[in-house]
Coordinates of C-alpha atoms in Angstrom, one line a residue:
M118 CA 15.7 39.2 55.1
F119 CA 16.9 36.6 52.7
R120 CA 14.4 34.4 50.9
R121 CA 15.2 30.7 51.2
I122 CA 15.8 29.2 47.8
S123 CA 14.4 25.7 47.2
P124 CA 17.1 23.2 46.1
Y125 CA 14.7 21.3 43.9
P126 CA 15.0 23.4 40.8
L127 CA 18.7 23.2 41.0
L128 CA 18.5 19.5 41.5
L129 CA 16.3 19.2 38.4
I130 CA 18.7 21.2 36.3
F131 CA 21.6 19.0 37.5
M132 CA 19.7 15.8 36.6
L133 CA 18.9 17.1 33.1
V134 CA 22.6 17.9 32.5
I135 CA 24.0 14.6 33.7
L136 CA 21.3 12.3 32.3
P137 CA 22.6 10.3 29.2
L138 CA 20.9 11.1 25.9
P139 CA 19.0 7.8 25.7
A140 CA 17.1 8.8 28.8
F141 CA 15.1 11.2 26.6
A142 CA 12.4 10.2 24.2
I143 CA 14.5 9.3 21.1
S144 CA 13.6 6.4 18.8
T145 CA 15.7 3.3 19.3
L146 CA 15.7 -0.5 19.1
S147 CA 16.2 -3.2 21.8
I148 CA 16.4 -6.9 21.9
S149 CA 16.3 -9.3 24.8
S150 CA 15.4 -12.8 25.9
P151 CA 13.2 -12.4 29.0
A152 CA 13.0 -16.2 29.7
A153 CA 16.5 -17.0 28.5
D154 CA 15.0 -19.8 26.5
G155 CA 16.3 -19.0 23.0
V156 CA 13.4 -16.7 22.2
F157 CA 14.5 -13.1 21.7
V158 CA 12.1 -10.1 21.4
L159 CA 13.0 -7.3 19.1
R160 CA 11.3 -4.1 20.1
G161 CA 10.9 -0.5 18.9
V162 CA 11.2 2.0 21.8
G163 CA 9.8 5.5 21.5
L164 CA 9.5 5.4 17.7
E165 CA 8.4 8.7 16.3
A166 CA 6.9 9.1 12.8
V167 CA 8.8 6.0 11.5
S168 CA 7.5 4.4 8.3
G169 CA 10.5 2.2 7.4
L170 CA 12.9 0.1 9.4
Q171 CA 16.0 -1.9 8.3
I172 CA 17.4 -4.0 11.1
S173 CA 20.3 -6.4 11.3
V174 CA 20.7 -8.8 14.1
S175 CA 24.0 -10.8 14.5
Y176 CA 24.1 -13.8 16.9
D177 CA 26.5 -16.3 18.3
S178 CA 26.3 -19.2 16.0
A179 CA 28.1 -21.5 18.5
T180 CA 25.1 -21.2 20.9
L181 CA 22.2 -20.3 18.6
S182 CA 21.0 -21.7 15.3
N183 CA 18.0 -22.0 12.9
P184 CA 16.3 -18.6 13.6
R185 CA 12.5 -18.3 13.0
I186 CA 11.1 -14.8 12.6
A187 CA 7.5 -13.8 13.5
L188 CA 6.6 -10.1 13.0
G189 CA 4.9 -8.3 15.9
S190 CA 1.8 -6.1 16.2
L191 CA 3.8 -2.8 16.0
V192 CA 4.5 -3.3 12.3
S193 CA 1.2 -5.0 11.3
G194 CA 0.0 -4.2 7.8
M195 CA 3.4 -3.0 6.5
Y196 CA 5.5 -4.3 3.7
N197 CA 8.1 -6.7 5.1
A198 CA 11.0 -8.9 4.0
T199 CA 13.1 -11.1 6.2
N200 CA 16.2 -13.2 5.7
P201 CA 17.0 -15.6 8.5
G202 CA 20.8 -15.7 8.0
N203 CA 23.6 -14.5 10.2
P204 CA 23.1 -11.6 10.5
I205 CA 19.3 -11.7 10.4
Q206 CA 17.9 -9.1 8.1
V207 CA 14.5 -7.6 8.8
A208 CA 13.1 -4.9 6.4
I209 CA 9.8 -3.2 7.0
V210 CA 8.3 -0.2 5.1
S211 CA 5.0 1.5 4.5
T212 CA 4.0 4.2 2.0
T213 CA 1.1 5.4 4.2
K214 CA 1.6 4.3 7.8
A215 CA 3.9 6.0 10.3
I216 CA 4.6 4.5 13.7
S217 CA 4.7 6.6 16.8
D218 CA 4.7 4.0 19.5
T219 CA 6.6 1.4 21.5
G220 CA 6.0 -2.3 20.9
T221 CA 7.2 -5.6 19.5
I222 CA 8.7 -5.5 16.0
A223 CA 9.5 -9.2 15.8
T224 CA 10.0 -12.3 17.9
I225 CA 13.0 -14.5 16.9
T226 CA 13.0 -18.1 18.1
F227 CA 16.4 -19.9 18.0
E228 CA 17.4 -23.5 18.6
R229 CA 19.9 -23.5 21.4
T230 CA 23.2 -25.5 21.6
G231 CA 24.0 -26.8 25.0
A232 CA 23.0 -25.1 28.2
S233 CA 23.9 -21.6 27.1
P234 CA 20.9 -19.3 26.6
G235 CA 22.7 -17.8 23.6
R236 CA 23.8 -14.2 23.0
I237 CA 23.2 -11.4 20.4
T238 CA 26.5 -10.1 19.2
A239 CA 25.3 -7.0 17.3
L240 CA 22.1 -5.0 16.7
T241 CA 22.1 -2.2 14.1
G242 CA 19.3 -0.4 12.3
T243 CA 18.1 2.5 10.3
L244 CA 14.8 4.3 10.5
I245 CA 13.1 6.5 7.9
D246 CA 10.0 8.6 7.7
L247 CA 7.3 8.8 5.0
Q248 CA 9.5 11.1 2.9
G249 CA 12.4 8.7 3.0
A250 CA 14.5 10.9 5.3
K251 CA 16.4 9.2 8.1
V252 CA 14.9 9.5 11.6
A253 CA 17.4 10.2 14.4
M254 CA 17.9 7.0 16.5
A255 CA 19.6 6.5 19.8
Q256 CA 22.1 3.6 20.4
P257 CA 20.3 0.2 20.0
I258 CA 20.2 -1.8 23.2
V259 CA 21.2 -5.5 23.5
I260 CA 20.3 -7.3 26.7
D261 CA 21.8 -10.7 26.8
P262 CA 20.3 -13.3 29.0
P263 CA 22.3 -14.4 32.1
G264 CA 24.8 -17.1 31.3
P265 CA 25.2 -20.5 33.1
S266 CA 25.5 -20.3 36.8
T267 CA 29.0 -21.9 36.8
P268 CA 31.6 -19.3 35.8
A269 CA 34.5 -20.2 33.5
P270 CA 37.8 -21.0 35.2
G271 CA 39.7 -17.9 36.1
Q272 CA 36.8 -15.6 35.3
Q273 CA 34.1 -14.0 37.3
P274 CA 30.5 -13.8 36.0
G275 CA 29.3 -10.3 35.0
N276 CA 27.3 -8.7 37.7
P277 CA 24.2 -6.7 36.8
T278 CA 24.2 -3.1 38.0
G279 CA 20.8 -3.6 39.7
T280 CA 19.5 -0.4 38.2
G281 CA 17.9 -1.8 35.1
N282 CA 20.7 -0.5 32.9
P283 CA 21.2 -2.9 30.0
T284 CA 24.9 -2.2 30.0
G285 CA 25.5 -4.2 33.1
N286 CA 27.1 -7.2 31.4
T287 CA 30.9 -6.9 31.5
G288 CA 33.2 -9.6 30.2
N289 CA 34.8 -9.0 26.9
A290 CA 32.1 -6.9 25.3
G291 CA 34.5 -4.1 24.6
T292 CA 36.1 -6.0 21.7
D293 CA 32.9 -6.2 19.6
T294 CA 32.9 -4.5 16.2
N295 CA 30.1 -3.1 14.1
I296 CA 30.3 -2.9 10.4
S297 CA 28.0 -0.5 8.6
A298 CA 26.9 -0.6 5.0
T299 CA 29.8 1.7 4.1
G300 CA 32.3 -0.9 5.0
R301 CA 33.8 1.1 7.9
T302 CA 34.4 -0.9 11.1
A303 CA 34.0 0.8 14.4
T304 CA 35.3 -0.9 17.6
A305 CA 33.1 -0.6 20.6
T306 CA 34.9 1.2 23.5
T307 CA 32.4 0.6 26.3
P308 CA 32.1 -2.6 28.3
S309 CA 28.6 -3.2 27.1
R310 CA 26.5 -5.4 24.9
T311 CA 25.0 -2.2 23.3
V312 CA 26.0 -1.8 19.7
A313 CA 25.1 1.0 17.3
G314 CA 25.3 1.4 13.5
T315 CA 23.4 2.0 10.3
V316 CA 22.5 0.2 7.1
T317 CA 22.3 2.4 4.0
F318 CA 18.9 3.2 2.6
P319 CA 18.9 5.1 -0.7
S320 CA 22.4 6.3 -1.6
N321 CA 21.6 10.0 -1.5
E322 CA 20.2 10.1 2.0
T323 CA 22.0 12.1 4.7
P324 CA 22.8 9.8 7.7
A325 CA 21.0 10.8 10.8
N326 CA 23.1 12.0 13.8
E327 CA 23.8 9.2 16.2
T328 CA 24.8 9.3 19.8
N329 CA 28.0 8.0 21.3
E330 CA 29.8 8.3 18.0
P331 CA 33.3 6.7 18.2
A332 CA 36.2 9.2 18.2
A333 CA 37.9 7.2 15.4
I334 CA 36.1 9.1 12.7
E335 CA 37.2 12.6 13.9
P336 CA 40.1 12.8 11.3
E337 CA 37.5 13.1 8.5
P338 CA 37.5 16.9 8.5
Q339 CA 41.2 16.8 7.4
I340 CA 40.0 15.4 4.0
E341 CA 38.0 18.6 3.4
T342 CA 41.0 20.9 3.8
A343 CA 43.3 19.0 1.4
P344 CA 41.8 20.3 -1.9
Q345 CA 42.4 23.9 -0.7
E346 CA 46.1 23.5 -1.4
T347 CA 45.6 23.0 -5.2
P348 CA 44.9 26.7 -6.1
E349 CA 48.2 27.9 -4.5
P350 CA 50.4 28.2 -7.7
Q351 CA 51.5 31.8 -8.4
G352 CA 51.3 31.6 -12.2
V353 CA 49.3 29.7 -14.8
E354 CA 51.2 28.3 -17.8
G355 CA 54.1 30.8 -17.6
E356 CA 52.0 34.0 -17.3
V357 CA 53.0 37.0 -15.3
P358 CA 52.3 36.8 -11.5
A359 CA 49.3 38.6 -10.1
E360 CA 51.5 41.2 -8.4
E361 CA 53.1 42.4 -11.7
S362 CA 49.8 42.2 -13.7
A363 CA 48.2 44.5 -11.2
A364 CA 50.5 47.4 -12.3
P365 CA 49.1 48.0 -15.8
V366 CA 45.6 48.3 -14.6
P367 CA 45.7 52.2 -14.1
E368 CA 47.0 52.5 -17.7
A369 CA 44.1 50.4 -19.0
D370 CA 41.7 52.8 -17.2
E371 CA 43.3 55.9 -18.8
T372 CA 43.5 54.6 -22.4
K373 CA 40.1 52.9 -22.1
A374 CA 41.5 49.9 -24.1
P375 CA 39.7 46.7 -23.2
E376 CA 42.0 44.4 -25.0
P377 CA 44.9 44.4 -22.5
E378 CA 42.4 44.0 -19.7
A379 CA 41.1 40.8 -21.3
T380 CA 44.5 39.3 -21.5
A381 CA 45.1 39.7 -17.8
Q382 CA 41.8 38.0 -16.9
P383 CA 42.9 34.3 -17.2
A384 CA 45.0 34.7 -14.1
A385 CA 41.9 34.8 -11.9
A386 CA 40.1 32.0 -13.9
P387 CA 41.3 28.9 -12.0
P388 CA 39.8 29.9 -8.6
A389 CA 36.6 30.8 -10.3
A390 CA 35.7 27.2 -11.1
A391 CA 32.1 26.7 -10.1
P392 CA 31.0 23.5 -8.4
P393 CA 29.1 21.0 -10.6
A394 CA 25.4 21.8 -10.9
A395 CA 23.2 19.9 -8.6
A396 CA 21.3 17.0 -10.3
P397 CA 17.6 17.8 -10.9
P398 CA 15.4 16.2 -8.3
A399 CA 14.0 12.9 -9.2
A400 CA 10.4 12.7 -10.2
A401 CA 8.0 11.8 -7.5
P402 CA 6.7 8.2 -7.7
Q403 CA 3.4 7.9 -9.6
P404 CA 0.8 5.4 -8.5
V405 CA 0.2 2.6 -11.0
Q406 CA -3.3 1.4 -11.5
T407 CA -3.6 -2.3 -11.2
V408 CA -5.7 -4.5 -13.4
L409 CA -7.8 -5.5 -10.4
E410 CA -8.5 -1.8 -9.8
R411 CA -9.7 -1.4 -13.4
F412 CA -12.2 -4.1 -12.8
R413 CA -13.4 -2.5 -9.6
V414 CA -14.1 0.9 -11.2
F415 CA -15.4 -0.4 -14.5
E416 CA -18.9 0.7 -15.2
G417 CA -19.4 -0.4 -18.9
E418 CA -21.2 -3.4 -20.3
R419 CA -19.7 -6.7 -19.1
T420 CA -18.9 -8.5 -22.3
V421 CA -16.0 -10.8 -23.2
Q422 CA -14.3 -8.1 -25.2
N423 CA -14.6 -5.5 -22.5
Q424 CA -13.4 -7.8 -19.8
V425 CA -10.3 -8.8 -21.8
A426 CA -9.6 -5.2 -22.7
L427 CA -9.2 -4.4 -19.0
F428 CA -6.0 -6.4 -19.0
H429 CA -4.5 -4.3 -21.8
S430 CA -2.0 -1.7 -20.8
R431 CA -3.1 1.9 -20.8
A432 CA 0.4 3.2 -21.3
V433 CA 4.0 2.0 -21.5
Q434 CA 5.4 1.9 -18.0
A435 CA 9.0 2.0 -16.8
F436 CA 8.6 -1.6 -15.8
S437 CA 7.2 -4.8 -17.3
Q438 CA 6.1 -8.2 -16.1
S439 CA 6.8 -11.6 -17.7
P440 CA 4.5 -13.5 -17.9
A441 CA 1.9 -10.8 -18.2
I442 CA -0.5 -12.8 -16.1
A443 CA 0.8 -15.1 -13.3
I444 CA -1.3 -17.8 -11.7
A445 CA -0.5 -17.8 -8.0
D446 CA -0.1 -21.5 -7.4
G447 CA 2.8 -21.1 -5.0
E448 CA 5.3 -22.5 -7.6
A449 CA 5.3 -20.1 -10.6
T450 CA 7.7 -17.2 -10.7
V451 CA 7.4 -13.8 -12.2
R452 CA 10.2 -11.6 -13.7
L453 CA 9.9 -7.9 -13.3
T454 CA 12.1 -5.8 -15.6
I455 CA 12.8 -2.2 -14.4
S456 CA 14.3 0.4 -16.7
R457 CA 15.1 4.1 -16.7
L458 CA 17.2 3.9 -13.5
A459 CA 20.4 5.8 -13.5
G460 CA 23.6 4.6 -11.8
D461 CA 25.1 1.2 -11.2
K462 CA 23.8 0.7 -7.6
A463 CA 20.8 -1.6 -7.2
P464 CA 17.8 0.0 -5.6
N465 CA 16.3 -1.4 -2.4
F466 CA 13.3 -3.7 -2.7
T467 CA 10.5 -4.9 -0.5
F468 CA 8.0 -7.6 -1.3
N469 CA 4.3 -7.9 -0.6
S470 CA 2.6 -11.3 -1.0
A471 CA 5.6 -12.5 -2.9
R472 CA 9.0 -14.0 -2.1
F473 CA 12.3 -12.9 -3.6
V474 CA 14.0 -15.4 -5.9
S475 CA 16.8 -13.6 -7.7
L476 CA 18.1 -10.2 -9.0
A477 CA 20.3 -9.6 -12.0
R478 CA 21.1 -6.8 -14.4
S479 CA 20.8 -7.2 -18.2
D480 CA 23.3 -6.0 -20.8
N481 CA 21.2 -2.9 -21.5
G482 CA 21.2 -1.8 -17.9
E483 CA 17.7 -3.0 -16.9
W484 CA 17.2 -4.6 -13.5
E485 CA 15.4 -7.9 -13.5
V486 CA 13.8 -9.0 -10.2
E487 CA 12.4 -12.5 -10.1
V488 CA 9.8 -13.3 -7.4
R489 CA 7.4 -16.1 -6.5
P490 CA 3.8 -14.9 -5.7
E491 CA 2.3 -16.5 -2.6
K492 CA -0.3 -19.2 -3.2
D493 CA -3.8 -17.8 -4.0
A494 CA -2.6 -14.2 -4.0
I495 CA -4.9 -11.6 -5.7
K496 CA -2.7 -8.6 -4.9
A497 CA 1.1 -8.7 -4.9
S498 CA 3.6 -6.0 -5.5
V499 CA 7.3 -5.1 -5.3
G500 CA 8.2 -1.9 -3.5
M501 CA 11.3 -0.1 -4.9
L502 CA 13.2 2.4 -2.7
Y503 CA 15.1 4.7 -5.0
N504 CA 16.5 8.3 -4.4
G505 CA 14.7 8.4 -1.1
M506 CA 11.3 7.6 -2.5
V507 CA 9.2 4.5 -2.6
Q508 CA 7.6 3.3 -5.9
E509 CA 5.1 0.5 -5.7
L510 CA 5.3 -1.9 -8.7
P511 CA 2.1 -4.0 -8.7
L512 CA 2.1 -7.5 -10.1
T513 CA -0.8 -9.0 -12.2
V514 CA -1.5 -12.3 -10.4
A515 CA -4.7 -14.4 -9.9
P516 CA -5.5 -17.4 -7.8
E517 CA -5.6 -20.8 -9.5
A518 CA -9.2 -21.5 -10.5
N519 CA -10.9 -24.3 -12.4
V520 CA -12.9 -22.3 -14.9
A521 CA -13.1 -25.0 -17.6
P522 CA -16.6 -26.6 -17.9
N523 CA -15.2 -30.1 -18.9
K524 CA -12.4 -32.4 -18.0
S525 CA -10.3 -31.5 -21.0
G526 CA -9.4 -28.2 -19.4
D527 CA -10.3 -26.2 -22.6
I528 CA -12.4 -23.1 -22.4
T529 CA -14.3 -21.2 -25.1
E530 CA -15.8 -17.8 -25.5
A531 CA -19.2 -19.3 -25.1
D532 CA -18.1 -20.5 -21.6
F533 CA -17.1 -17.0 -20.9
Q534 CA -20.4 -15.6 -22.0
L535 CA -22.2 -18.1 -19.8
F536 CA -20.1 -17.0 -16.8
L537 CA -21.0 -13.4 -17.4
K538 CA -24.7 -14.2 -17.7
E539 CA -25.2 -16.6 -14.8
R540 CA -24.5 -14.6 -11.6
G541 CA -26.9 -16.2 -9.2
T542 CA -28.4 -14.3 -6.3
A543 CA -27.0 -12.5 -3.3
S544 CA -27.8 -15.5 -1.1
A545 CA -26.6 -18.1 -3.6
P546 CA -24.1 -16.5 -5.9
K547 CA -22.8 -18.5 -9.0
F548 CA -19.1 -18.7 -9.9
D549 CA -17.9 -17.4 -6.5
L550 CA -14.3 -18.1 -7.4
N551 CA -12.6 -16.6 -4.4
G552 CA -15.0 -18.1 -1.9
D553 CA -16.0 -14.9 -0.2
G554 CA -19.8 -15.6 -0.5
R555 CA -20.2 -12.8 -3.1
R556 CA -20.2 -12.6 -6.9
D557 CA -18.4 -9.4 -7.7
Y558 CA -15.6 -7.8 -9.7
I559 CA -13.0 -10.0 -8.1
D560 CA -14.6 -13.1 -9.5
D561 CA -14.8 -11.4 -13.0
Y562 CA -11.1 -10.6 -12.7
I563 CA -10.1 -14.2 -11.7
F564 CA -12.2 -15.7 -14.5
T565 CA -10.8 -13.4 -17.1
A566 CA -7.2 -14.0 -16.0
S567 CA -7.7 -17.8 -16.1
Y568 CA -9.5 -17.5 -19.5
L569 CA -6.6 -15.6 -21.1
V570 CA -4.0 -18.0 -19.6
K571 CA -6.0 -21.0 -20.9
M572 CA -6.3 -19.5 -24.3
E573 CA -2.6 -18.9 -24.4
E574 CA -1.9 -22.5 -23.5
K575 CA -4.3 -23.7 -26.1
A576 CA -2.7 -21.6 -28.8
T577 CA 0.7 -22.8 -27.8
R578 CA -0.3 -26.4 -28.1
K579 CA -1.7 -25.9 -31.6
Q580 CA 1.0 -23.6 -33.0
G581 CA 4.0 -25.2 -31.4
A582 CA 6.8 -23.6 -29.4
Q583 CA 8.4 -21.9 -32.5
S584 CA 5.2 -20.2 -33.7
Q585 CA 5.3 -16.4 -34.1
A586 CA 1.6 -15.8 -34.6
P587 CA 0.1 -13.3 -32.1
S588 CA -1.5 -14.8 -29.0
P589 CA -4.8 -13.8 -27.3
L590 CA -2.8 -11.8 -24.8
M591 CA -1.2 -9.6 -27.5
G592 CA -4.3 -7.6 -28.5
E593 CA -4.3 -3.9 -29.5
G594 CA -3.1 -1.7 -26.7
W595 CA -0.6 -3.9 -24.9
G596 CA 2.4 -2.0 -23.6
E597 CA 6.0 -3.0 -24.6
G598 CA 7.3 -5.6 -22.3
E599 CA 3.9 -6.7 -21.0
K600 CA 3.4 -9.1 -23.9
L601 CA 3.9 -12.8 -23.2
A602 CA 7.0 -14.4 -24.7
Q603 CA 6.0 -16.5 -27.7
A604 CA 9.2 -18.3 -28.5
S605 CA 11.2 -20.2 -25.9
P606 CA 11.8 -17.8 -23.0
S607 CA 15.2 -16.5 -22.2
P608 CA 16.9 -18.2 -19.3
P609 CA 16.2 -16.7 -15.9
P610 CA 18.9 -14.3 -14.6
P611 CA 21.4 -15.9 -12.3
P612 CA 20.5 -15.6 -8.6
I613 CA 22.5 -13.4 -6.3
K614 CA 24.9 -15.4 -4.2
G615 CA 23.3 -16.2 -0.9
G616 CA 19.8 -15.1 -2.0
G617 CA 18.1 -18.5 -2.1
A618 CA 14.4 -18.4 -1.8
S619 CA 14.2 -15.9 1.1
S620 CA 13.3 -12.3 0.8
R621 CA 16.0 -9.6 1.0
W622 CA 15.7 -6.0 1.9
E623 CA 18.7 -4.5 0.1
L624 CA 20.0 -6.3 -3.0
N625 CA 23.2 -4.7 -4.2
L626 CA 25.4 -6.2 -6.8
T627 CA 28.3 -4.0 -6.0

């Protein structure tokens, strides 16, 4: 007797073979406008261990304009930077959080032109994990809203497939192009609004494998075989060919004379050229203790001298801030100078509680990043992505606070001592400068920062702009570059073209 074989296992195997790769759980991005009202939802689909996203969204400027970006719950609490240009740039990164979920990354609201619901022309992105390595990503999905009900003369409207496949739009989608950060243009070959691509993170990262790679890049292996033709010459600088030089070898063995043997060695030298030694791995980023953190962990006596000393640098860092203390009034800017970076390519930056203003490189090779801290910020930082690692560069900022006891705006050491002495009670705290209902180390930090800035302003008024006498902020222990400029400050670095006042994810001068 023959046992009847169930067809279901065979059917399952058949379905697994013919299913497209995106049907499996691979991280990807999607964008759509469910209501066709100019509001597009950018989503992460099946993200796995993703801690950084760099996304570029291009749109039809004839039908859409003035994009406004609101980040979604999926990336809540992560560093972010957005640039509402065309293409729209969205950069999100975290040094501690990894996303393994599906949800809304951002909602982009456009102003529509005419009756058209608008269309997205390209969606590209790159995902990284906590170690800075790229995460494999399936082809991003673009679902354009349905167009006007009246088709154009001589054309038929695209018919959805009815199966939920986002590639149902036809038309002229096959002519779209996608430009990656390497400058190579790949022409889409499928009649779909789905576009794939990458934007470079740190330069030494290996790109993640992508699905549906265009066949146009297949000739690349030919480049690898070309250098193999160079060691073909039979002789080197007129020496005897290898076939003739092989004959005297037995004689060299009989006479045991090493000198003739040494003269024949150079013939084999050219192919023995060793590849250049790999560069030593970059040092892992080191956490930098902020001034606010020093106030939090301080356990000594709270005196004027001790409070001021907490603002002094413990060691010279590879970056410096000017001015050393920034009052976050929403207008003032801070210049961060970064040194000890090899190469000419700018690193990638993200901004937390600060807005990008400009980026330049000085004559001695230092990178100068100018940012504007958000109003009333207590914590602000610049994240630098370099060699596949993230280094957080904290800024010393404090909210604007009226700490002067009189209308003149001047403050004295006696006023500082009174502040330290009068703390109030738990139910009625005195000098609650940040308005959180408590008198704690944060209030001490804000008062000390304001005191030092006021003393600097007072010294400047008395001494004049050309004075070279040390200021209160230049006490013993300040690190190089953290001192405030005494003379007239150098002009700010020229802003990058197109930078404006918006934050940028990748700021490359090349």
